CSV table of C-alpha atoms and ligand atoms in Angstrom, one decimal:
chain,number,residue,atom,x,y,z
A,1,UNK,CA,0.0,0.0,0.0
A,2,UNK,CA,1.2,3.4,-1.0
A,3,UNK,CA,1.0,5.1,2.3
A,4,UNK,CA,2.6,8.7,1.2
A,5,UNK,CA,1.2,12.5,-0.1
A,6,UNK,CA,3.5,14.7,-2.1
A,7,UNK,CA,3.1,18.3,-0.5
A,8,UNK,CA,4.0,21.2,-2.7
A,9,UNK,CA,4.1,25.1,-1.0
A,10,UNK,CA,1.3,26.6,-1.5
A,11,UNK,CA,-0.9,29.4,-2.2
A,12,UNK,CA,-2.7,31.7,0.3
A,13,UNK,CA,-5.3,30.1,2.5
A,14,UNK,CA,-8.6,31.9,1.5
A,15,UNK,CA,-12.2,31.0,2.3
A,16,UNK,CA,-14.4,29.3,5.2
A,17,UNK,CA,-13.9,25.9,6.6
A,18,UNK,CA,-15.8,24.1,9.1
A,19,UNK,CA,-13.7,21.9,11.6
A,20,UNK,CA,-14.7,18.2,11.9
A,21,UNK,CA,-16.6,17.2,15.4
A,22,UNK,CA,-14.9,17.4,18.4
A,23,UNK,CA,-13.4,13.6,19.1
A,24,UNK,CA,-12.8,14.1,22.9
A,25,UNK,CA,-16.7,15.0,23.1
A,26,UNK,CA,-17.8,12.8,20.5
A,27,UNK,CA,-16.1,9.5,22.8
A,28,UNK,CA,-18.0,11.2,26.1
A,29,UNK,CA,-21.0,11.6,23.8
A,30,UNK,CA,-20.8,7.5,22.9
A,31,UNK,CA,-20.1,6.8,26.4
A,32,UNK,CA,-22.3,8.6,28.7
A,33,UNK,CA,-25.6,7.8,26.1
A,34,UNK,CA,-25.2,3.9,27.0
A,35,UNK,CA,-25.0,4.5,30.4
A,36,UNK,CA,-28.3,6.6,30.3
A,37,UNK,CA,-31.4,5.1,30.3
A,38,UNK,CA,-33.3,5.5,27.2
A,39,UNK,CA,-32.1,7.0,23.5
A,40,UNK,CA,-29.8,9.6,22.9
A,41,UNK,CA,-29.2,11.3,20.0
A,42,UNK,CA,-26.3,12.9,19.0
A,43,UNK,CA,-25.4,15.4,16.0
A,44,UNK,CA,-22.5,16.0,14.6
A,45,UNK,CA,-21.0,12.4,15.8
A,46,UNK,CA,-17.1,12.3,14.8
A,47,UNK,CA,-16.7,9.7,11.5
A,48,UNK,CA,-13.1,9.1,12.2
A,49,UNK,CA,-11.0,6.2,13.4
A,50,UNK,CA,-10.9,7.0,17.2
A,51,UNK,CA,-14.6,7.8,18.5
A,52,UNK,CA,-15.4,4.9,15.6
A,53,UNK,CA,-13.3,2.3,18.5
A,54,UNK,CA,-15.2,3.6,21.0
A,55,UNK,CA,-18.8,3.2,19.1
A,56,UNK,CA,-17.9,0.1,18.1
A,57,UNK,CA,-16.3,-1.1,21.6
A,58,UNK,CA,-20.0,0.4,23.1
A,59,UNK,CA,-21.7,-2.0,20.5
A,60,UNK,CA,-19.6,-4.9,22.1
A,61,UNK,CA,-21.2,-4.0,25.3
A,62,UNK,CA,-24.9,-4.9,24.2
A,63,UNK,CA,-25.4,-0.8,23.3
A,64,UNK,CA,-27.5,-0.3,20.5
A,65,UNK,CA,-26.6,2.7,18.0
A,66,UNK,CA,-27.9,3.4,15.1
A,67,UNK,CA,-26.4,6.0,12.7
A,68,UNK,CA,-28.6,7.5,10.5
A,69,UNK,CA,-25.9,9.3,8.8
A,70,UNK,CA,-27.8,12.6,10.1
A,71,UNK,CA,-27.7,12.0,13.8
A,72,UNK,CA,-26.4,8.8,15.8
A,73,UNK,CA,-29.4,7.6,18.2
A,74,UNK,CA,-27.6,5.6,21.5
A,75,UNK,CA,-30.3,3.2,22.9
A,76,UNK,CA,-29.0,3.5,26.6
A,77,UNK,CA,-29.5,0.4,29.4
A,78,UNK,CA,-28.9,2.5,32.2
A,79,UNK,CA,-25.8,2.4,34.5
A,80,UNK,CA,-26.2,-1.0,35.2
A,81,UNK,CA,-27.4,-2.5,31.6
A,82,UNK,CA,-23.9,-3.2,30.0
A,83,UNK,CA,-23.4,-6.7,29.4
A,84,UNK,CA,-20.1,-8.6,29.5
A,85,UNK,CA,-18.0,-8.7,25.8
A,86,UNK,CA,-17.8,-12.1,23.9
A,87,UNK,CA,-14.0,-10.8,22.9
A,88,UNK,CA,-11.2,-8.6,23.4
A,89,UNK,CA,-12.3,-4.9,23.0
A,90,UNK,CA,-10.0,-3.1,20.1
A,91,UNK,CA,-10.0,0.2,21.0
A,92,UNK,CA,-7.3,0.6,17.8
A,93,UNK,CA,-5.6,3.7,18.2
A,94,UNK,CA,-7.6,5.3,21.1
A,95,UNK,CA,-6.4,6.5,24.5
A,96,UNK,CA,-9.4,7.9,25.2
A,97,UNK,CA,-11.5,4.3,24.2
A,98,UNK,CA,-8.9,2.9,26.4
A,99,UNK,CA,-8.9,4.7,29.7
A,100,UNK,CA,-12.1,5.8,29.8
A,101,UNK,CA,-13.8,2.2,29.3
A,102,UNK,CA,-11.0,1.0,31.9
A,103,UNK,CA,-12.9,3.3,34.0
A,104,UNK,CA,-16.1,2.7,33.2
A,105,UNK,CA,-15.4,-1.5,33.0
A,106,UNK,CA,-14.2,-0.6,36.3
A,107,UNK,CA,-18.0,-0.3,37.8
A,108,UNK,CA,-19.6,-4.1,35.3
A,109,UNK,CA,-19.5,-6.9,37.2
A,110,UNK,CA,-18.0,-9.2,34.6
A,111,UNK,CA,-14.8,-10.0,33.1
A,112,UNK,CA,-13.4,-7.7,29.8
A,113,UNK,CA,-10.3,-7.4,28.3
A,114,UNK,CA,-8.9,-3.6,26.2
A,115,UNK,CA,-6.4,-3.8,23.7
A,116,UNK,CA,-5.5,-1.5,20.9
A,117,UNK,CA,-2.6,-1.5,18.3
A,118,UNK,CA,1.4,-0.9,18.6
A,119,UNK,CA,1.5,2.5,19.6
A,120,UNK,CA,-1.6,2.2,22.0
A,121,UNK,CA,0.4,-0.8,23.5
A,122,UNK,CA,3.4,1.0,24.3
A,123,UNK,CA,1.5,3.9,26.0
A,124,UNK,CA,1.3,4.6,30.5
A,125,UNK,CA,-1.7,2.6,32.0
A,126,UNK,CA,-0.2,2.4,35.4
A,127,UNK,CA,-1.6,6.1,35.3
A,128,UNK,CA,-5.8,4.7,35.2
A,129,UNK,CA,-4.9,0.9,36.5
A,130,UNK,CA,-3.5,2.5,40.3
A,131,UNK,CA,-6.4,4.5,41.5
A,132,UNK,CA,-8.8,2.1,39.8
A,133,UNK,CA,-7.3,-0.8,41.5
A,134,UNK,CA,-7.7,1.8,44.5
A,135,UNK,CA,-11.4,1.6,44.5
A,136,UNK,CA,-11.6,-1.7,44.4
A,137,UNK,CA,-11.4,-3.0,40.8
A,138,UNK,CA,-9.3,-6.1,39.2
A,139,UNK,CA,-7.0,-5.0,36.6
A,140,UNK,CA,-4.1,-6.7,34.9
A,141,UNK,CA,-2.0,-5.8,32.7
A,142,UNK,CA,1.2,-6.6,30.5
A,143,UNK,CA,4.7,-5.3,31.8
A,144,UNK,CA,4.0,-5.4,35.4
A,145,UNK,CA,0.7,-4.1,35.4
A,146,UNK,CA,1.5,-1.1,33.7
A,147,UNK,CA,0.8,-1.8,29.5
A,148,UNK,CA,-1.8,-2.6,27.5
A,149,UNK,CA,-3.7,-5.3,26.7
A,150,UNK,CA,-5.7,-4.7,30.0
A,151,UNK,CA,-8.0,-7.2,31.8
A,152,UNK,CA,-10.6,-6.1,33.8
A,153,UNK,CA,-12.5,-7.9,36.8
A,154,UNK,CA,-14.9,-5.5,38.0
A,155,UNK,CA,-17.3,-4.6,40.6
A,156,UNK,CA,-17.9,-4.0,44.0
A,157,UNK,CA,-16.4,-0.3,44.2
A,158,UNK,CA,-15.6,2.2,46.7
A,159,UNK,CA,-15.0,6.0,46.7
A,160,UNK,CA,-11.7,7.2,46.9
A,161,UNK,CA,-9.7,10.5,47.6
A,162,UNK,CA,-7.6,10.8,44.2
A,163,UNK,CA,-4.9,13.1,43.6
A,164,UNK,CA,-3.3,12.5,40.4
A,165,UNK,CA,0.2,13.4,39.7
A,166,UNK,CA,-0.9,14.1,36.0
A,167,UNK,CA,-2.8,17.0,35.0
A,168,UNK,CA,-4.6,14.6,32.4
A,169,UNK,CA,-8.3,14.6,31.4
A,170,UNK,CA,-8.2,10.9,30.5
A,171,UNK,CA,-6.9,9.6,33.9
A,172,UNK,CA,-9.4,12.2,35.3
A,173,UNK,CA,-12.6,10.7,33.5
A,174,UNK,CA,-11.6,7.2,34.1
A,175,UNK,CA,-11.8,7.7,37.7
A,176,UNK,CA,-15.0,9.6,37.7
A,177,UNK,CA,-16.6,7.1,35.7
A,178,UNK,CA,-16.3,4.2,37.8
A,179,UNK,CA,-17.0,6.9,40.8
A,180,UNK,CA,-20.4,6.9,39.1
A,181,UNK,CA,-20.6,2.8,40.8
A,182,UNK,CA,-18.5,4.0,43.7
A,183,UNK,CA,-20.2,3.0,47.5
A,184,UNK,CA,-19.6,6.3,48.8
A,185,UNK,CA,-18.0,9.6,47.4
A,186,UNK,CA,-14.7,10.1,45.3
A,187,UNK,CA,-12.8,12.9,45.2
A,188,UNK,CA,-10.8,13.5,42.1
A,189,UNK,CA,-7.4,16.4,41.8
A,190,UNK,CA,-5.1,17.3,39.8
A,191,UNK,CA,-2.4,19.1,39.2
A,192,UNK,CA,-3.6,21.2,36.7
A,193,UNK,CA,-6.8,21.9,35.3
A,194,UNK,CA,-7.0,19.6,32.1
A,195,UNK,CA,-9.9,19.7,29.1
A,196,UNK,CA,-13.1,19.3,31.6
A,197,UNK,CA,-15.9,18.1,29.0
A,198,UNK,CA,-16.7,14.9,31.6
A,199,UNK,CA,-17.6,17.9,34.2
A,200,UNK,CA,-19.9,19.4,32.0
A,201,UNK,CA,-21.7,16.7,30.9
A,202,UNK,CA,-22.3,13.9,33.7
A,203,UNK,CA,-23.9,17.1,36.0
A,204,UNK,CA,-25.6,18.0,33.3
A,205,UNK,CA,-27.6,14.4,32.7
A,206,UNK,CA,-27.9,13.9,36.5
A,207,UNK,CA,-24.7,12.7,38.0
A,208,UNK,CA,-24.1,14.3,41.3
A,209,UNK,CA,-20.8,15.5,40.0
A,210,UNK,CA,-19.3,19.0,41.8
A,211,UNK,CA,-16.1,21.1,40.5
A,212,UNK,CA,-14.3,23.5,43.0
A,213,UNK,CA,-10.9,24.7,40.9
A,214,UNK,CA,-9.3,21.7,40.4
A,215,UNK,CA,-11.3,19.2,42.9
A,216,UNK,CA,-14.1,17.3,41.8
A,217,UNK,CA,-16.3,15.2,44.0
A,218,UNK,CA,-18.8,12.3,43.0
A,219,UNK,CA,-21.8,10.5,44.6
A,220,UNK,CA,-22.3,7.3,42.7
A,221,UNK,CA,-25.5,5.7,41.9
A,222,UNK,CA,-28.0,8.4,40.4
A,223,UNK,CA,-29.7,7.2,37.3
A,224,UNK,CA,-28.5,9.5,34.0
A,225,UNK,CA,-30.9,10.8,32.1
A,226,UNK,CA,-30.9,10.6,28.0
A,227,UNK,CA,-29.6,13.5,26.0
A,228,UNK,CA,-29.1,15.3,23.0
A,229,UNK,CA,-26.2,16.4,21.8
A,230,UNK,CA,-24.7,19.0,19.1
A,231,UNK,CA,-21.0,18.0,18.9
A,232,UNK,CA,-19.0,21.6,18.4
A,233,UNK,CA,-16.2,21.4,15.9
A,234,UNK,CA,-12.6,20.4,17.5
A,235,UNK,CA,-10.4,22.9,18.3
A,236,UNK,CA,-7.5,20.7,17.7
A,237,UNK,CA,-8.1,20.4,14.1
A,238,UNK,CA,-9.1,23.7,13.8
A,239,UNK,CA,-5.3,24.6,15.0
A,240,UNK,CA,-3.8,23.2,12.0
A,241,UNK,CA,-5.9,25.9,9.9
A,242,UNK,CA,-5.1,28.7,12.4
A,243,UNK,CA,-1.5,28.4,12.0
A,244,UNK,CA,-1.3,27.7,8.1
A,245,UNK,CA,-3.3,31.0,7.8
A,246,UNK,CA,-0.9,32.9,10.2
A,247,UNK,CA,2.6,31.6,7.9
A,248,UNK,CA,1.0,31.4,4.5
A,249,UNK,CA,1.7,35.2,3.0
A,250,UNK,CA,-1.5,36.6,2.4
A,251,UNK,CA,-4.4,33.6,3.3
A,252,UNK,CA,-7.2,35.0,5.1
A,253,UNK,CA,-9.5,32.4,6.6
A,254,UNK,CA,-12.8,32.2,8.8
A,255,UNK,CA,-13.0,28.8,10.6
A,256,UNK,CA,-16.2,28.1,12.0
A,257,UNK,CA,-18.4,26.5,14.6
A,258,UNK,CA,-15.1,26.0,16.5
A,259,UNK,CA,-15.4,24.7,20.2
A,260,UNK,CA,-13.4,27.0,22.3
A,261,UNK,CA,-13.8,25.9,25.4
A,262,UNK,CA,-11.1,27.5,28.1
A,263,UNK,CA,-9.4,24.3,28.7
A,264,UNK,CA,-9.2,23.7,25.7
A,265,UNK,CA,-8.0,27.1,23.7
A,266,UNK,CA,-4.2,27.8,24.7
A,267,UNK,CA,-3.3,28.2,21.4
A,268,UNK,CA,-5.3,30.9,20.5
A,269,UNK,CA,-4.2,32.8,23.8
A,270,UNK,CA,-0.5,32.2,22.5
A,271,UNK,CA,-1.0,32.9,19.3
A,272,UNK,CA,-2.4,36.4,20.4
A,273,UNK,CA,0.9,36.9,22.2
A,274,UNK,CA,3.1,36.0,19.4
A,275,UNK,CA,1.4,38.5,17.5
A,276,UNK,CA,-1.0,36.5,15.0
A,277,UNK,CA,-3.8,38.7,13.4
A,278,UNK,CA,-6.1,36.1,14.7
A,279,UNK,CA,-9.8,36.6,16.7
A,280,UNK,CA,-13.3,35.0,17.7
A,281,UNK,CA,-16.2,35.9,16.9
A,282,UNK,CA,-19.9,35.4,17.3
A,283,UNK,CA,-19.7,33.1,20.4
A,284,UNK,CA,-22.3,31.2,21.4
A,285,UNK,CA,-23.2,28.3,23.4
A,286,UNK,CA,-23.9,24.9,22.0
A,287,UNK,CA,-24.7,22.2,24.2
A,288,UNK,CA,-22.9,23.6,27.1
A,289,UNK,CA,-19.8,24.3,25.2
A,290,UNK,CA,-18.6,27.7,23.9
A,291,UNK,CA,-18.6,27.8,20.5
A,292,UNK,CA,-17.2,31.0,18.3
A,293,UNK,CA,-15.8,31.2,14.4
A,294,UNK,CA,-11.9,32.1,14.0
A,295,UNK,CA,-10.9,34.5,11.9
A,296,UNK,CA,-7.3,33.8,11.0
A,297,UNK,CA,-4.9,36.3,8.8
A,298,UNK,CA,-1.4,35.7,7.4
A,299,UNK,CA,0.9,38.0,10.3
A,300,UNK,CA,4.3,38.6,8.4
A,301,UNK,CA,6.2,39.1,12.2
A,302,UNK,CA,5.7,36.6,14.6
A,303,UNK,CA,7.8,36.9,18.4
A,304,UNK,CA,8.9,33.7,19.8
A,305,UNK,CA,7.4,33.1,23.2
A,306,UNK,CA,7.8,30.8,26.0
A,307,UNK,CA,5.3,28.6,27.1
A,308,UNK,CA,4.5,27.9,30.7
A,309,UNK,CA,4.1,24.7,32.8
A,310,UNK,CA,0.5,25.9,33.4
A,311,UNK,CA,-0.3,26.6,29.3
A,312,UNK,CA,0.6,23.2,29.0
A,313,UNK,CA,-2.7,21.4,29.4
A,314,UNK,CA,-4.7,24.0,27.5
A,315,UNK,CA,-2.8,23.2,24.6
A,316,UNK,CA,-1.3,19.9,24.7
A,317,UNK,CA,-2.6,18.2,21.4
A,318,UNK,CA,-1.6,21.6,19.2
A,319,UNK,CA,2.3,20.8,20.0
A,320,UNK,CA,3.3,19.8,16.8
A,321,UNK,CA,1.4,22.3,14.7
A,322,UNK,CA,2.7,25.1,17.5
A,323,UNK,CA,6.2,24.1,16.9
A,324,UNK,CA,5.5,24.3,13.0
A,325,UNK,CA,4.5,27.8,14.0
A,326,UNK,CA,7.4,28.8,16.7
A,327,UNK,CA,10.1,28.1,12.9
A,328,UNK,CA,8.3,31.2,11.2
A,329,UNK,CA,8.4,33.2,14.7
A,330,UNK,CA,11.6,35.5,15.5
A,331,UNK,CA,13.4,34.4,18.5
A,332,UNK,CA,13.9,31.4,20.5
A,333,UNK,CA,10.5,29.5,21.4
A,334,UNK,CA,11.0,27.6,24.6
A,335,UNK,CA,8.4,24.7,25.6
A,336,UNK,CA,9.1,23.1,29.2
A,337,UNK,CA,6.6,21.0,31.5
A,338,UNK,CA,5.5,18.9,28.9
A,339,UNK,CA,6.9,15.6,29.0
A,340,UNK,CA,3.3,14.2,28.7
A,341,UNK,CA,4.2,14.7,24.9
A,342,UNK,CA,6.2,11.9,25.1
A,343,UNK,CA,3.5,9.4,25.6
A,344,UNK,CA,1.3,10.2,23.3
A,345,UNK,CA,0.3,8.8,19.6
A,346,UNK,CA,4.1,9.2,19.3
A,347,UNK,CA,6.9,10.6,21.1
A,348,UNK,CA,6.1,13.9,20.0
A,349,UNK,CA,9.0,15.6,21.3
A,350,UNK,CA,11.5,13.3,19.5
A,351,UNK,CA,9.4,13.3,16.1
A,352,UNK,CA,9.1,16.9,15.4
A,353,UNK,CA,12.2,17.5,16.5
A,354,UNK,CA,13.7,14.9,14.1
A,355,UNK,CA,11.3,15.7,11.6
A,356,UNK,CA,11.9,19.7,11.4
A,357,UNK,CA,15.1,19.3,12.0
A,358,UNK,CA,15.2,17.6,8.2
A,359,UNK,CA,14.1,20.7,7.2
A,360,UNK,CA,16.0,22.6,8.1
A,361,UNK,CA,15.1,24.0,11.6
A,362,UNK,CA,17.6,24.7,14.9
A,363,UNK,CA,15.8,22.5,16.9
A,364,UNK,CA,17.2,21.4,20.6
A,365,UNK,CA,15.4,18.3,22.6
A,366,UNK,CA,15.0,18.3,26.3
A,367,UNK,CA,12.9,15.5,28.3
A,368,UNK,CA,10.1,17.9,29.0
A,369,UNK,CA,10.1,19.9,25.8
A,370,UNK,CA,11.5,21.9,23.1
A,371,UNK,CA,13.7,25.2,22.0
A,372,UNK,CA,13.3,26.2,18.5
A,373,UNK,CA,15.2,29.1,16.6
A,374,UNK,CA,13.0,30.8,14.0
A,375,UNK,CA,12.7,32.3,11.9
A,376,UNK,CA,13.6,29.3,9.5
A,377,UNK,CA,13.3,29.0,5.5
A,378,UNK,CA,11.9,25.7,5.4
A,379,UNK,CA,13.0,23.4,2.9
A,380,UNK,CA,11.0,20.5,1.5
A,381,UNK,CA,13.0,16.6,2.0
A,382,UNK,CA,11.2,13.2,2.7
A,383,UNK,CA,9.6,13.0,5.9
A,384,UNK,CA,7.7,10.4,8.2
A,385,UNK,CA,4.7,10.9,10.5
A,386,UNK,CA,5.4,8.4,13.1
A,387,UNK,CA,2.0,6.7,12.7
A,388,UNK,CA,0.8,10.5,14.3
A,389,UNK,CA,-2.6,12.1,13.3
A,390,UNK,CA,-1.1,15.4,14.5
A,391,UNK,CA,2.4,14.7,13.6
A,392,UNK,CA,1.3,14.5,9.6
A,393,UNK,CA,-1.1,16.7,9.9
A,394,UNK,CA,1.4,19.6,11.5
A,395,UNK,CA,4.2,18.5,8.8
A,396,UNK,CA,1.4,18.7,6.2
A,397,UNK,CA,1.2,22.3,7.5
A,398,UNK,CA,5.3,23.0,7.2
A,399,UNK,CA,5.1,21.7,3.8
A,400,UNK,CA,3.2,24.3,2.9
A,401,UNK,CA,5.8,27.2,3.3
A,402,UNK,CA,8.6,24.4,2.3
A,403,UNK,CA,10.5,25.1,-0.8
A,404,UNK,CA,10.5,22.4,-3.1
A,405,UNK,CA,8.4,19.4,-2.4
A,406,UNK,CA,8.1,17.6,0.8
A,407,UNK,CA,6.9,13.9,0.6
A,408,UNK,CA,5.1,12.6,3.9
A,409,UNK,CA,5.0,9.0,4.6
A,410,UNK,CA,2.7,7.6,7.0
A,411,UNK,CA,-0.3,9.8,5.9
A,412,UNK,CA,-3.2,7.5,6.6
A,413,UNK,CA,-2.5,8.4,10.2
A,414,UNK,CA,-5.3,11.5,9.7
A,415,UNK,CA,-7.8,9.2,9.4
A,416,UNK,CA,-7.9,9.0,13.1
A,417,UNK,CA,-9.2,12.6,13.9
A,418,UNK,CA,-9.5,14.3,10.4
A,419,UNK,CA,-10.6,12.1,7.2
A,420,UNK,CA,-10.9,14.6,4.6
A,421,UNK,CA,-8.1,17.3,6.0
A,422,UNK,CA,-6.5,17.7,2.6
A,423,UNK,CA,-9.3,18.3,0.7
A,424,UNK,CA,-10.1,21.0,3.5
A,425,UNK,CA,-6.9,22.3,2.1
A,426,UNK,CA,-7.3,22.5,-0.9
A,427,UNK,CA,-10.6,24.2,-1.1
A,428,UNK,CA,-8.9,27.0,0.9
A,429,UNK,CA,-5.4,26.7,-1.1
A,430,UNK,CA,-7.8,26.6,-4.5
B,501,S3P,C1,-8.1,13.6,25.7
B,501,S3P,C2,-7.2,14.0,26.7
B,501,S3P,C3,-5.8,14.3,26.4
B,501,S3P,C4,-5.6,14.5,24.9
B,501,S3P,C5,-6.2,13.4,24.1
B,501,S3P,C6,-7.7,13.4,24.3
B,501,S3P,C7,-9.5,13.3,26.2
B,501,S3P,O1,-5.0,13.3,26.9
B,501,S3P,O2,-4.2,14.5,24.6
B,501,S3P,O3,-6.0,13.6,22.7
B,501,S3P,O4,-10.4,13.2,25.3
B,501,S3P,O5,-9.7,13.2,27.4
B,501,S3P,P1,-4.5,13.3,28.4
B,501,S3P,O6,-5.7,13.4,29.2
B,501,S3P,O7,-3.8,12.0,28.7
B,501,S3P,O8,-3.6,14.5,28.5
């Protein structure tokens, strides 16, 4: 299988573009609705490989969903209507499928097993499997308990007082999920505040769920009630648009119906401070998310900037296109605190680094982030997206402003969060 694109610098970026759904919501969304009791429908379901694990891995759990192209209807059993898996759940490429079921498997008193593909087997689970195990749960695991596949015995839970040494919203919801069939109350913190959609939504469908800064407490055993849902677009795949607008001489671009929830918008924020001729407009709320267009403008000077330990969570997926962002900016941009890059999809830190540094860019590595020295002329060479959705998708973005030609190999990888991005692109390239 031919598995490569051959990316040639383009043209301005001109025109509207609506982001695809937002995954992170889309996998609560899936979740939550077969926990309810009674149908759910959700709009604006994300059709990409990820939240399409998690459908699928509800569907293993007795769930009924039907997708009627227009909406996705979730026939919900209740919290206690899940019934034990006849095989392993694949939940592919997913972290989210994969600690947030952990979580929820956590509360079903039968036997299950997660597993997902090379990269999802190499990534932390000790993170979800300790306080799980905590509350009273049976989870196994490869490599000491700490790597995926994942076998779950579960049942028979009690609260707990949490505090997570991660600021991360997937260790976060996998606790509060099984809290929901928790004897007693658990008490969640961390470190930071991370993307807080589970907050928003279990209150909002019944759960007696409280947030104070960056505590949350849970009562289990309140029914949920059905929903419906809008899904907003996804700020993360809006970001690769924001930033090819901002290096691209002369695009000008409205992105629209783009979530911008505060946890969730760090890049914009930085952006702003960088310099970028970039703003919102026409906020609104959609289904208890802020939801706004971004208008986005080519910005010839760009200042480096450094980013804090606490910016980190608000913008941890937009790394890779950021750093494709921090080569056009003058100065040194400095990235520290975020060594959680490391264990995603890919190593990000070590794959943009080795990949812009092929074309061309002053790049240093550190364990907990990255210094890069713009502004760089990019030039166009052979790269590899490190079976990344945001990796390839942020080189896609360099390419752009490359001289030459850059050939990407590994592109299939955007299937997981953004089928369709380069014909996105090239309706705004023309
Ligand atoms: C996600 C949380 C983040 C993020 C991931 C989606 C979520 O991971 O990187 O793409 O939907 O909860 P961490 O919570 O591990 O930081």
């Amino acid at each position: 299988m031919v598995d490569s694109i051959k990316l040639l610098r383009s043209g301005p970026l001109r025109g509207e573009v609506i982001p695809p759904p937002d995954k992170s919501i889309s996998h609560r969304a899936l979740i939550f609705a077969s926990i309810a009791m009674g149908k759910s429908i959700i709009r604006n379901l994300l059709r990409a490989d990820d939240p399409l694990s998690t459908l699928n891995a509800m569907r293993s759990l007795g769930i009924e969903i039907r997708d009627s192209g227009e909406t996705v209807e979730v026939y919900g059993e209740g919290l206690y209507g899940l019934r034990e898996p006849e095989d392993v759940i694949d939940c592919g490429n997913s972290g989210t499928t994969m600690r947030l079921l952990a979580g929820l498997l956590s509360g079903q008193p039968f036997f299950s097993v997660l597993t997902g593909d090379s990269s999802l087997r190499q990534r932390p689970m000790k993170r979800i499997i300790e306080p799980l195990r905590m509350m009273g749960a049976g989870l196994y695991a490869r490599a000491g308990d700490t790597l995926a596949p994942i076998a779950v015995r579960g049942g028979g839970l009690k609260g707990i007082h949490y505090k997570s040494p991660v600021a991360s919203a997937q260790v976060k919801s996998a606790v509060l999920l099984a809290a929901l069939y928790a004897e007693g109350e658990t008490v969640v913190e961390e470190p930071r505040k991370s993307r807080d959609h589970t907050e928003r939504m279990l209150p909002a469908i019944g759960a007696d769920l409280r947030v104070e800064g960056l505590r949350i407490t849970v009562s289990g055993g309140n029914d949920l009630a059905p929903f419906e849902i809008t899904v907003p677009g996804d700020f993360s795949s809006a970001a690769f648009f924001m930033v090819a607008a901002a290096i691209v001489r002369d695009s000008e671009i409205i992105i629209k119906n783009v979530g911008i929830n505060p946890t969730r918008r760090g890049l914009f924020d930085i952006m702003k401070r960088m310099g970028a001729d970039i703003e919102i407009t026409d906020e609104r709320d959609v289904s208890g998310e802020t939801v706004g267009n971004i208008v986005c403008r080519y910005t010839e000077k760009l200042a480096a900037t450094e980013i804090t330990p606490e910016e980190v969570p608000s913008m941890i997926d937009e790394f890779p296109v950021f750093c494709v962002l921090a080569c056009r900016a003058e100065g040194t941009t400095i990235i520290r605190g975020a060594g959680e890059l490391r264990v995603k999809e890919s190593d990000r830190i070590a794959a943009i680094a080795s990949e812009l540094s092929k074309m061309g860019v002053d790049v240093t590595e550190y364990p907990d982030g990255l210094e890069i020295r713009g502004p760089v002329n990019l030039r166009g060479t052979t790269l590899e997206a490190h079976n990344d959705h945001r990796v390839a998708m942020a080189l896609s973005v360099a390419a752009l402003v490359a001289e030459g030609s850059t050939t990407l190999q590994g592109v299939s990888a955007v299937d997981i969060s953004f089928p369709g991005f380069y014909d996105r692109i090239m309706e705004l390239t023309g």
